[in-house]
Short mmCIF file of C-alpha atoms in Angstrom, two decimals:
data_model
loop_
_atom_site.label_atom_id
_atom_site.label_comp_id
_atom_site.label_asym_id
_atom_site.label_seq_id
_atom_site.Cartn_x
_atom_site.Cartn_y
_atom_site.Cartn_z
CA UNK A 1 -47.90 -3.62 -74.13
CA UNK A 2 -46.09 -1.22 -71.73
CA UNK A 3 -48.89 0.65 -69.21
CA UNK A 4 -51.93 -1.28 -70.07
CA UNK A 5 -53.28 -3.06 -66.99
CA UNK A 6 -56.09 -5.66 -66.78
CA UNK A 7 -58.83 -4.56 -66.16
CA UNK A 8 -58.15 -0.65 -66.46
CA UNK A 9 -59.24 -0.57 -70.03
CA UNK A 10 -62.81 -1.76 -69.31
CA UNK A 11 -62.82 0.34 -66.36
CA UNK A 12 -61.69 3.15 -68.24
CA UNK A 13 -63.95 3.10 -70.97
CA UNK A 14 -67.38 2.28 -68.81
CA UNK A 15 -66.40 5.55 -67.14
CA UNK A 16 -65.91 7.47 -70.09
CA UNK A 17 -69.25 6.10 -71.69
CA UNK A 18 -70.56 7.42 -67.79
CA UNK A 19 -69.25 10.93 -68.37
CA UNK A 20 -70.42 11.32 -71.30
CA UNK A 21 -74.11 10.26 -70.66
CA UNK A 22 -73.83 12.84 -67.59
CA UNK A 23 -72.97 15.77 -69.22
CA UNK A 24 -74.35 15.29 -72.68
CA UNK A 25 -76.58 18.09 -73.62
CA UNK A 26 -80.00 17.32 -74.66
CA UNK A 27 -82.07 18.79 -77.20
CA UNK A 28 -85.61 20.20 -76.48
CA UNK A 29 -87.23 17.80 -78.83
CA UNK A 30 -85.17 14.30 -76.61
CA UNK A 31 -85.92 16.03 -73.54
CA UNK A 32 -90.01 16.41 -74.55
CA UNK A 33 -89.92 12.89 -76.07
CA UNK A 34 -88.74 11.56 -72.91
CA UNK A 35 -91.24 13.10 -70.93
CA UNK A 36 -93.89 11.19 -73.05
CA UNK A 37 -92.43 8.17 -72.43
CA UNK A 38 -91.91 8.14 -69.03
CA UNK A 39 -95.74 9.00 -68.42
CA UNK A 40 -96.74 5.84 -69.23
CA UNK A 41 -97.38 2.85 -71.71
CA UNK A 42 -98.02 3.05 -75.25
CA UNK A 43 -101.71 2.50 -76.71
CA UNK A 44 -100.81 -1.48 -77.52
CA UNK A 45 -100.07 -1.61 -73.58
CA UNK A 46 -96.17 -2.20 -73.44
CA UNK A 47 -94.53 -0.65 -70.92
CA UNK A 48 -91.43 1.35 -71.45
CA UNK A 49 -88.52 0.35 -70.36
CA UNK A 50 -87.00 2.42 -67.35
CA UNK A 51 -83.97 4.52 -67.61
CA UNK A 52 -82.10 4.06 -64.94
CA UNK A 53 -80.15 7.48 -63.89
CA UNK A 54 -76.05 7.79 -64.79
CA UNK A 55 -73.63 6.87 -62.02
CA UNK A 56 -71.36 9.77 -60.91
CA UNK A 57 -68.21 9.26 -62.17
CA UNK A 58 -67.02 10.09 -58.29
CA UNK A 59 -68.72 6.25 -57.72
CA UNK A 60 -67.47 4.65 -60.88
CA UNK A 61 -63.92 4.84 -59.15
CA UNK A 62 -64.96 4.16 -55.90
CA UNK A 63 -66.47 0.80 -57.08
CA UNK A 64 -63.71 0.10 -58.94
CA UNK A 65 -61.17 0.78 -55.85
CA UNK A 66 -63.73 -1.18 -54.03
CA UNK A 67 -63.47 -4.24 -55.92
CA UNK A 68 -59.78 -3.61 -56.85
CA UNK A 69 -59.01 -4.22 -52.44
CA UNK A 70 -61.08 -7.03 -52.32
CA UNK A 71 -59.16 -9.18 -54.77
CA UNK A 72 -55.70 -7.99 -53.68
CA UNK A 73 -53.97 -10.59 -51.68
CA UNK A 74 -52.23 -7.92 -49.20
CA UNK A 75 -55.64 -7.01 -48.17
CA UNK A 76 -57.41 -10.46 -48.08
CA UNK A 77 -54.34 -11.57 -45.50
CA UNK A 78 -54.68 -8.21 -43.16
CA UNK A 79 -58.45 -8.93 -42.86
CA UNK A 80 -57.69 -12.61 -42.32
CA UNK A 81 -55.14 -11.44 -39.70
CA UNK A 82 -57.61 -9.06 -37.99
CA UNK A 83 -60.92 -12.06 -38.19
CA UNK A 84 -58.31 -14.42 -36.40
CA UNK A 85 -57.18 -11.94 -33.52
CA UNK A 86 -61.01 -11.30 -33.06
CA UNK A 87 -61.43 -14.58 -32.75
CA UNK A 88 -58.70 -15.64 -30.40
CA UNK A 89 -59.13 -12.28 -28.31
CA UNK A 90 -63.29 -13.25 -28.57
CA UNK A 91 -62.70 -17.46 -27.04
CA UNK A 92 -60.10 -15.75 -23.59
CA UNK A 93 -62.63 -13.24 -23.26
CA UNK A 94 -65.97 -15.21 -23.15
CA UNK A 95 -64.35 -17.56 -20.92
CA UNK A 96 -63.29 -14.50 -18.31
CA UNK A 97 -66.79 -13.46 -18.56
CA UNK A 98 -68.38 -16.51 -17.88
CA UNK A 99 -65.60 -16.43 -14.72
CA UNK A 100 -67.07 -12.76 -13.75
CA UNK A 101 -70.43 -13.82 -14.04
CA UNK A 102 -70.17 -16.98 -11.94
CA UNK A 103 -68.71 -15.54 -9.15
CA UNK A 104 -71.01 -12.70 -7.14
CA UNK A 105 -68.63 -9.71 -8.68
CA UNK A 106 -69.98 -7.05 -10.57
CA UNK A 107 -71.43 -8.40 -13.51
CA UNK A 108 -73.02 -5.01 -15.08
CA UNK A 109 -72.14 -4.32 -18.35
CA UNK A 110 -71.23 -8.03 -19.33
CA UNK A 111 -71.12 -7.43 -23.07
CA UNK A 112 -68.57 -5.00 -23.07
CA UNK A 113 -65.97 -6.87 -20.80
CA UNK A 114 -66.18 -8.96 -23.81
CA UNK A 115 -64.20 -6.02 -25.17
CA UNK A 116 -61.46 -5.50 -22.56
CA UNK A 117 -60.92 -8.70 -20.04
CA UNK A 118 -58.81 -11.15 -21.11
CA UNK A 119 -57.38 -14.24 -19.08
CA UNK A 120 -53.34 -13.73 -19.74
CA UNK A 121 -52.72 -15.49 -22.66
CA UNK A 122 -53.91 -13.46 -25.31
CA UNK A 123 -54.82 -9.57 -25.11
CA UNK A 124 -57.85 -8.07 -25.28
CA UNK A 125 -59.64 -6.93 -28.78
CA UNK A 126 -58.78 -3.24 -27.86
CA UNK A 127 -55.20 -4.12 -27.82
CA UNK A 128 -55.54 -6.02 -31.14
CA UNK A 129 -57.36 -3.17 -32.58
CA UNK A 130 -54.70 -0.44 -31.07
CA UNK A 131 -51.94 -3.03 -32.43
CA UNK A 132 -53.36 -4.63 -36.12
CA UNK A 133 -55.24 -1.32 -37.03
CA UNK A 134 -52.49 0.82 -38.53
CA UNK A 135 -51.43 -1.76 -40.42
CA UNK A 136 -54.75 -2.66 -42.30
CA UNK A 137 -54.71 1.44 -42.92
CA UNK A 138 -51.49 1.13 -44.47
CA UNK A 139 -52.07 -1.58 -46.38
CA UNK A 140 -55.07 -0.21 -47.95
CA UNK A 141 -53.10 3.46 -48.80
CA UNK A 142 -49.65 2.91 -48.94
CA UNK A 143 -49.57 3.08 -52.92
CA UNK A 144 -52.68 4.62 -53.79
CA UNK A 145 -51.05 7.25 -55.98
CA UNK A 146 -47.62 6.32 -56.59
CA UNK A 147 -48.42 2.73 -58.19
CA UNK A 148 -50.95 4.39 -60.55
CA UNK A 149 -48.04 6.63 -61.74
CA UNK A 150 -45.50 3.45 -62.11
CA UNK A 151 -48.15 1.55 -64.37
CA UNK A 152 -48.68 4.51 -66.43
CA UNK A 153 -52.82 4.50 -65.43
CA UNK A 154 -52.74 7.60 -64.00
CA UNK A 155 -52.38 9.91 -66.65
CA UNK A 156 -54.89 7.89 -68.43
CA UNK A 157 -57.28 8.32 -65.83
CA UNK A 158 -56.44 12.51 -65.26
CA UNK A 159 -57.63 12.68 -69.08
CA UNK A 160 -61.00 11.54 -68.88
CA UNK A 161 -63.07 15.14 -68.00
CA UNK A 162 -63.54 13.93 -64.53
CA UNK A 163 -61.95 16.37 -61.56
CA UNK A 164 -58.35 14.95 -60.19
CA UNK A 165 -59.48 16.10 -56.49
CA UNK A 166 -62.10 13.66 -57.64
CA UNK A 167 -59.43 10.17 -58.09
CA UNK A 168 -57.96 10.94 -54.25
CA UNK A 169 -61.01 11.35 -52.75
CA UNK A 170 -62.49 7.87 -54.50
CA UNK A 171 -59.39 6.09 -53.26
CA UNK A 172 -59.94 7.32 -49.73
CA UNK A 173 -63.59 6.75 -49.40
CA UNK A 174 -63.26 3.21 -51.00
CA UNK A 175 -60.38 2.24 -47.97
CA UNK A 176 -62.82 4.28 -45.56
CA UNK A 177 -65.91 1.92 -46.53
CA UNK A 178 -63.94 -1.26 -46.44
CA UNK A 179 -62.73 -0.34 -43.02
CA UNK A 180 -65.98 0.91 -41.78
CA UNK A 181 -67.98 -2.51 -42.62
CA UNK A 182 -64.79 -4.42 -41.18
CA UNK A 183 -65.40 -2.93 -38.10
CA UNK A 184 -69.16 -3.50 -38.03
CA UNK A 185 -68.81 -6.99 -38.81
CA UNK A 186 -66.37 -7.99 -36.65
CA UNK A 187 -68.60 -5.64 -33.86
CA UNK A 188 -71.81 -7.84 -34.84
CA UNK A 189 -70.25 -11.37 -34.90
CA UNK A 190 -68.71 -10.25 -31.22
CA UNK A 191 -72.31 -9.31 -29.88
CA UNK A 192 -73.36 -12.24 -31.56
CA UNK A 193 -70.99 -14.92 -30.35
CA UNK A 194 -71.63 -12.71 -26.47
CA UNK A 195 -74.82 -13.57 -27.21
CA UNK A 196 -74.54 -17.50 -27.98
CA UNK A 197 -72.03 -17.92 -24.85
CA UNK A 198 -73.95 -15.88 -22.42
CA UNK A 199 -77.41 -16.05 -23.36
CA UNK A 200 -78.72 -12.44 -22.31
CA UNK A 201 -78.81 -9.60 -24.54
CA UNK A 202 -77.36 -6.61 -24.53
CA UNK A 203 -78.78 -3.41 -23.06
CA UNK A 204 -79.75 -0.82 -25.47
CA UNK A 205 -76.86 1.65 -23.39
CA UNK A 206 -74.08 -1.44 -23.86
CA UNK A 207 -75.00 -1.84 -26.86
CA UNK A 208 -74.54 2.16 -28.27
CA UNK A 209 -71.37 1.84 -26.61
CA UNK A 210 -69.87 -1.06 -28.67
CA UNK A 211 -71.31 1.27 -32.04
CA UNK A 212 -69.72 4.19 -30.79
CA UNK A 213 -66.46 2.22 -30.40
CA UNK A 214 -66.71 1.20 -33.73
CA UNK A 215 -66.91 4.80 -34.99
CA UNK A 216 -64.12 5.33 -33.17
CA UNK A 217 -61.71 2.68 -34.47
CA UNK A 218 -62.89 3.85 -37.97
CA UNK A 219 -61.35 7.44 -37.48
CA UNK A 220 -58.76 6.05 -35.35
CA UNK A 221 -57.86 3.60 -39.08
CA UNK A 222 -58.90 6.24 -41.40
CA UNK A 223 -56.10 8.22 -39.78
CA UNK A 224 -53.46 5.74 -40.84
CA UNK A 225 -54.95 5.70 -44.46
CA UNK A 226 -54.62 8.88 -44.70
CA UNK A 227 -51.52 9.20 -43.50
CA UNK A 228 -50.28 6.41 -46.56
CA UNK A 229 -51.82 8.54 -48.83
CA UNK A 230 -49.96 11.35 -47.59
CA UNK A 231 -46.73 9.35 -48.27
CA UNK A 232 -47.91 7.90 -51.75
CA UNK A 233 -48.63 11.39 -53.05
CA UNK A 234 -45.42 12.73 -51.57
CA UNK A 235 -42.93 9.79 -52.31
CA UNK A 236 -42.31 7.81 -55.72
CA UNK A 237 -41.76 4.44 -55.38
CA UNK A 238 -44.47 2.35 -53.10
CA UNK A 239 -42.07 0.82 -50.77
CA UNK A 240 -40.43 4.12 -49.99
CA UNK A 241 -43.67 5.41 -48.89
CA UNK A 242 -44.77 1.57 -47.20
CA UNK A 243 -41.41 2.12 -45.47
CA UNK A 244 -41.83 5.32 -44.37
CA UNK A 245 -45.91 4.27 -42.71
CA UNK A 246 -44.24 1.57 -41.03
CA UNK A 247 -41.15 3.70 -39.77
CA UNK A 248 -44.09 6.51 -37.99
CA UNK A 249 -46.20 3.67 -37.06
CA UNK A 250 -42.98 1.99 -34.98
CA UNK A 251 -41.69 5.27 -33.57
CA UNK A 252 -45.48 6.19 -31.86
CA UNK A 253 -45.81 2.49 -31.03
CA UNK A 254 -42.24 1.95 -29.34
CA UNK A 255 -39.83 5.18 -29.46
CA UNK A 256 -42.88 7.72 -28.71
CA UNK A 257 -43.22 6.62 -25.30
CA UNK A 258 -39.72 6.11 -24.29
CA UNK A 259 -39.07 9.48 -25.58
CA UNK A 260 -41.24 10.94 -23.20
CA UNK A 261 -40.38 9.61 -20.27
CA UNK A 262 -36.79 10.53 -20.99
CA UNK A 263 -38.32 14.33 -21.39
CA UNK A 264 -40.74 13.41 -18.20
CA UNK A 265 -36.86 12.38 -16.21
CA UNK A 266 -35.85 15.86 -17.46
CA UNK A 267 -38.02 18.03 -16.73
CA UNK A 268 -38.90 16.25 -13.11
CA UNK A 269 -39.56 19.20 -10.29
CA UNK A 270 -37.53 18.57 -7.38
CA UNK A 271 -37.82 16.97 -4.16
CA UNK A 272 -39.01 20.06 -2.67
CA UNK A 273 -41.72 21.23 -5.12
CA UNK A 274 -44.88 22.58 -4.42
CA UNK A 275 -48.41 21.03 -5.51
CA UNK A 276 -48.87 23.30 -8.09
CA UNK A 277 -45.81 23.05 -9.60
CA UNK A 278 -46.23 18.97 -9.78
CA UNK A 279 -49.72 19.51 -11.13
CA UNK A 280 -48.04 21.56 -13.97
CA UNK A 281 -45.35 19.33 -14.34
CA UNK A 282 -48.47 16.16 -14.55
CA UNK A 283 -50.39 17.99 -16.82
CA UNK A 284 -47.73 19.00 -19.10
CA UNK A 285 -46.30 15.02 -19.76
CA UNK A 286 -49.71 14.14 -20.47
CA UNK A 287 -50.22 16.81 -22.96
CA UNK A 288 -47.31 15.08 -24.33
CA UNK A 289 -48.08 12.07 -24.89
CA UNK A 290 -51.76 12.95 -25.60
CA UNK A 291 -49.75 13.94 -29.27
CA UNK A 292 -49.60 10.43 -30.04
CA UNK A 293 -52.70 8.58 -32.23
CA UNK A 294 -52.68 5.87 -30.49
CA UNK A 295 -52.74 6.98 -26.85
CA UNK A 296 -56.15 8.84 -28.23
CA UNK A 297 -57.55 5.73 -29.52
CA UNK A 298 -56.60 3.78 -25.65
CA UNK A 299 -57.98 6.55 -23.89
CA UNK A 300 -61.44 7.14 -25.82
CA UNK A 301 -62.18 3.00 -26.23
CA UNK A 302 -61.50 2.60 -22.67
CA UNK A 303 -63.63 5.44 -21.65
CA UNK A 304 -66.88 3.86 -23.69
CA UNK A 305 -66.16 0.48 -23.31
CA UNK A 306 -65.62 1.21 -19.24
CA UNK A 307 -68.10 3.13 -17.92
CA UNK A 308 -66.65 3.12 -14.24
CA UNK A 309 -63.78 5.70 -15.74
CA UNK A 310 -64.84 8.96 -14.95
CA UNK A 311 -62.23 11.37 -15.42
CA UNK A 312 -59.31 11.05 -18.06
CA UNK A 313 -57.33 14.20 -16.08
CA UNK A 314 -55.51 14.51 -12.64
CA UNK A 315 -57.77 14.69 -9.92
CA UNK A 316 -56.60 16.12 -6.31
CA UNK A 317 -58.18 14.62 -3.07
CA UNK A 318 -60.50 17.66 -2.50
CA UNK A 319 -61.90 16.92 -6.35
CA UNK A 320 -62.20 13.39 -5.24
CA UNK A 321 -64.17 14.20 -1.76
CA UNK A 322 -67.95 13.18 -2.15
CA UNK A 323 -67.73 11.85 -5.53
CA UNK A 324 -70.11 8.51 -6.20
CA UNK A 325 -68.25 5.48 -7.57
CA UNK A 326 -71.32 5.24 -10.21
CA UNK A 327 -70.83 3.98 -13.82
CA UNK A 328 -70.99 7.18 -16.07
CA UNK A 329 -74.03 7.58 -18.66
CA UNK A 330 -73.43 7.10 -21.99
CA UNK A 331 -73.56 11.17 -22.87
CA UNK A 332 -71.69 11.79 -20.42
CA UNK A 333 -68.82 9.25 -21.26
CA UNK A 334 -69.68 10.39 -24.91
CA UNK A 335 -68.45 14.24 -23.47
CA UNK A 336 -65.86 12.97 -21.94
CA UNK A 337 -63.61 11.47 -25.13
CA UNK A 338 -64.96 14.13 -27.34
CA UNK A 339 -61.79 15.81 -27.52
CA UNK A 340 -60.04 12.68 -27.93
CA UNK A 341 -61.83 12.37 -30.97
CA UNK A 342 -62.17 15.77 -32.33
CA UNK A 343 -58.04 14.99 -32.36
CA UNK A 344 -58.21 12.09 -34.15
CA UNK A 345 -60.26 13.87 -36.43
CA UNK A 346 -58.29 17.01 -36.61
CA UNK A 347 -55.13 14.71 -37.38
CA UNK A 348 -57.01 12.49 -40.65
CA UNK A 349 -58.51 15.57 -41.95
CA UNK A 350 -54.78 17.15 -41.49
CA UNK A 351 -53.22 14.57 -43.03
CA UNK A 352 -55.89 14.52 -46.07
CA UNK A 353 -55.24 18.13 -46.52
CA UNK A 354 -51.51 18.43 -47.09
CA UNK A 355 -51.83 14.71 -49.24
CA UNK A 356 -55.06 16.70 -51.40
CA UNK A 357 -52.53 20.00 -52.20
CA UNK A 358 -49.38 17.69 -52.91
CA UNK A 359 -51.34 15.99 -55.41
CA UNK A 360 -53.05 18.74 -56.92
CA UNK A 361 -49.41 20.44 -57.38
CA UNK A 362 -47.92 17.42 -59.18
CA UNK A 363 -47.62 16.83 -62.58
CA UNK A 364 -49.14 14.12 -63.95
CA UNK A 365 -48.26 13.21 -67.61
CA UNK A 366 -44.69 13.27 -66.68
CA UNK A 367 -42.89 10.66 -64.75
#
């Protein structure tokens, strides 16, 4: 039959039978009678049996979106894509390491070059991350809302007496989890492999560093979902709105940059400028390109994952004059990207805002 979906209808009625149990109203005699029985076993000495408490509806949906991405085939292949670039990016870099470590260079903070060297032929997991990471976001939010409405589930699911604010904020916490424990895994089977190949654990500041980096590719994914979700609300048909994550994702991958060095050739000061009006000119092109997600992401990894990288701003030689070439701490480094990150931030919870009053505009029951 036209709009039923396997699985929906059990899924549909547990969380009905859910919703009801919540908000049931009980009498004073069931609540009293309950009482007795939960203060202990009768006089023949049988236990009662527990009552477990009822499941938010809120996590009903999550679970199902949960389980729903983990036996979808798109998904399976972009985490099987992202496991193998680990892997490749995790065999160059161990052998680089090993390299460093051998020869009397600087072999501090070992665990996270396993992070950023690389020996040519593949590149490093940053760059993998920075590359694949968009995509998985996309993949995971692309038709959150707009395939509900072409298989005729989502009206079905707005008439249960659950909140709608309550369906888009299940789908985007059940892509957020997924990509959260992605990135945890694939952060503890690095730091364990390290850990095989080197044989010396990490420091307790190393390994913060890799967590924090992890925390940081989660917001950096979770804007990408978003922004898919954005699209689904907004757009119709799936592929539109795939089409149109793919088309933003290529244009701040490729066109962003070339765009702004054509407005950097533009907007040059000439030959006979002063230092203040280059510093302006400096500040203003990186301002510029600072609008891009991923340049945010580059800039905030590399700061964490190298703590030789002091300053992400133009420094003049006076700024430069009895400063010590010292590895930053971590809260300091941690200071240092925090407005990188409060603009990541800024951008998903953007993003989630426009996508949250687009949907609660819409009407549902019609298509």
């Amino acid at each position: 039959m036209k709009g039923k979906v396997p699985g929906w209808e059990q899924a549909v009625r547990k969380l009905r039978e859910k919703v009801y149990e919540w908000r049931r109203p009980r009498s004073k005699m069931e609540a009293a009678s309950s009482e007795e029985i939960g203060r202990g076993a009768s006089e023949d000495g049988i236990t009662p049996k527990e009552h477990s408490p009822s499941v938010h509806p809120f996590w009903v949906i999550v679970n199902k979106e949960i389980g729903d991405h983990i036996r979808s085939w798109r998904v399976v292949i972009l985490l099987s894509l992202m496991v193998l670039t680990c892997i490749g990016s995790l065999y160059t870099a161990v052998e680089e390491v090993r390299s460093i470590a051998r020869s009397e260079e600087d072999s501090s903070f070992l665990f996270l070059k396993l992070f950023t060297e690389h020996n040519g032929t593949l590149p490093n997991f940053i760059t993998f991350v920075s590359f694949l990471g968009p995509l998985l976001g996309i993949g995971l939010g692309f038709d959150a809302v707009n395939s509900e409405r072409s298989k005729g589930t989502l009206g079905r699911m707005i008439s249960q007496p659950i909140y709608r604010d309550d369906l888009l904020l299940a789908k985007f916490t059940a892509g957020f989890v997924l990509i959260a424990v992605l990135f945890m895994s694939l952060a503890m089977t690095m730091v364990g492999t390290g850990l095989l190949a080197l044989g010396i654990p990490p420091t307790p500041e190393e390994f913060w560093r890799i967590v924090f980096f992890m925390l940081i590719g989660t917001v950096y994914v979770g804007f990408w979902l978003n922004l898919s979700i954005l699209f689904s609300a907004r757009l119709r048909q799936a592929a539109t709105s795939a089409i149109s994550c793919i088309a933003v994702w290529i244009f701040f991958s490729v066109f962003f940059n070339m765009i702004v060095q054509l407005v950097g050739r533009a907007l040059a000061p000439a030959g006979g400028a002063g230092i203040d009006d280059i510093l302006s000119y400096a500040r203003s092109m990186q301002l510029l390109i600072r609008l891009s997600p991923s340049q945010l992401f580059d800039e905030a990894t590399m700061t964490m994952l190298v703590p030789s990288i002091r300053s992400l701003g133009l420094l003049t030689p006076e700024q430069q004059i009895g400063a010590i070439p010292s590895p930053l701490p971590l809260g300091q480094s941690l200071l240092l990207v925090w407005p990188q990150v409060t603009g990541l931030m800024a951008a998903t919870m953007v993003c989630f805002g426009i996508a949250y009053a687009l949907f609660m505009r819409q009407e549902i029951r019609s298509k």
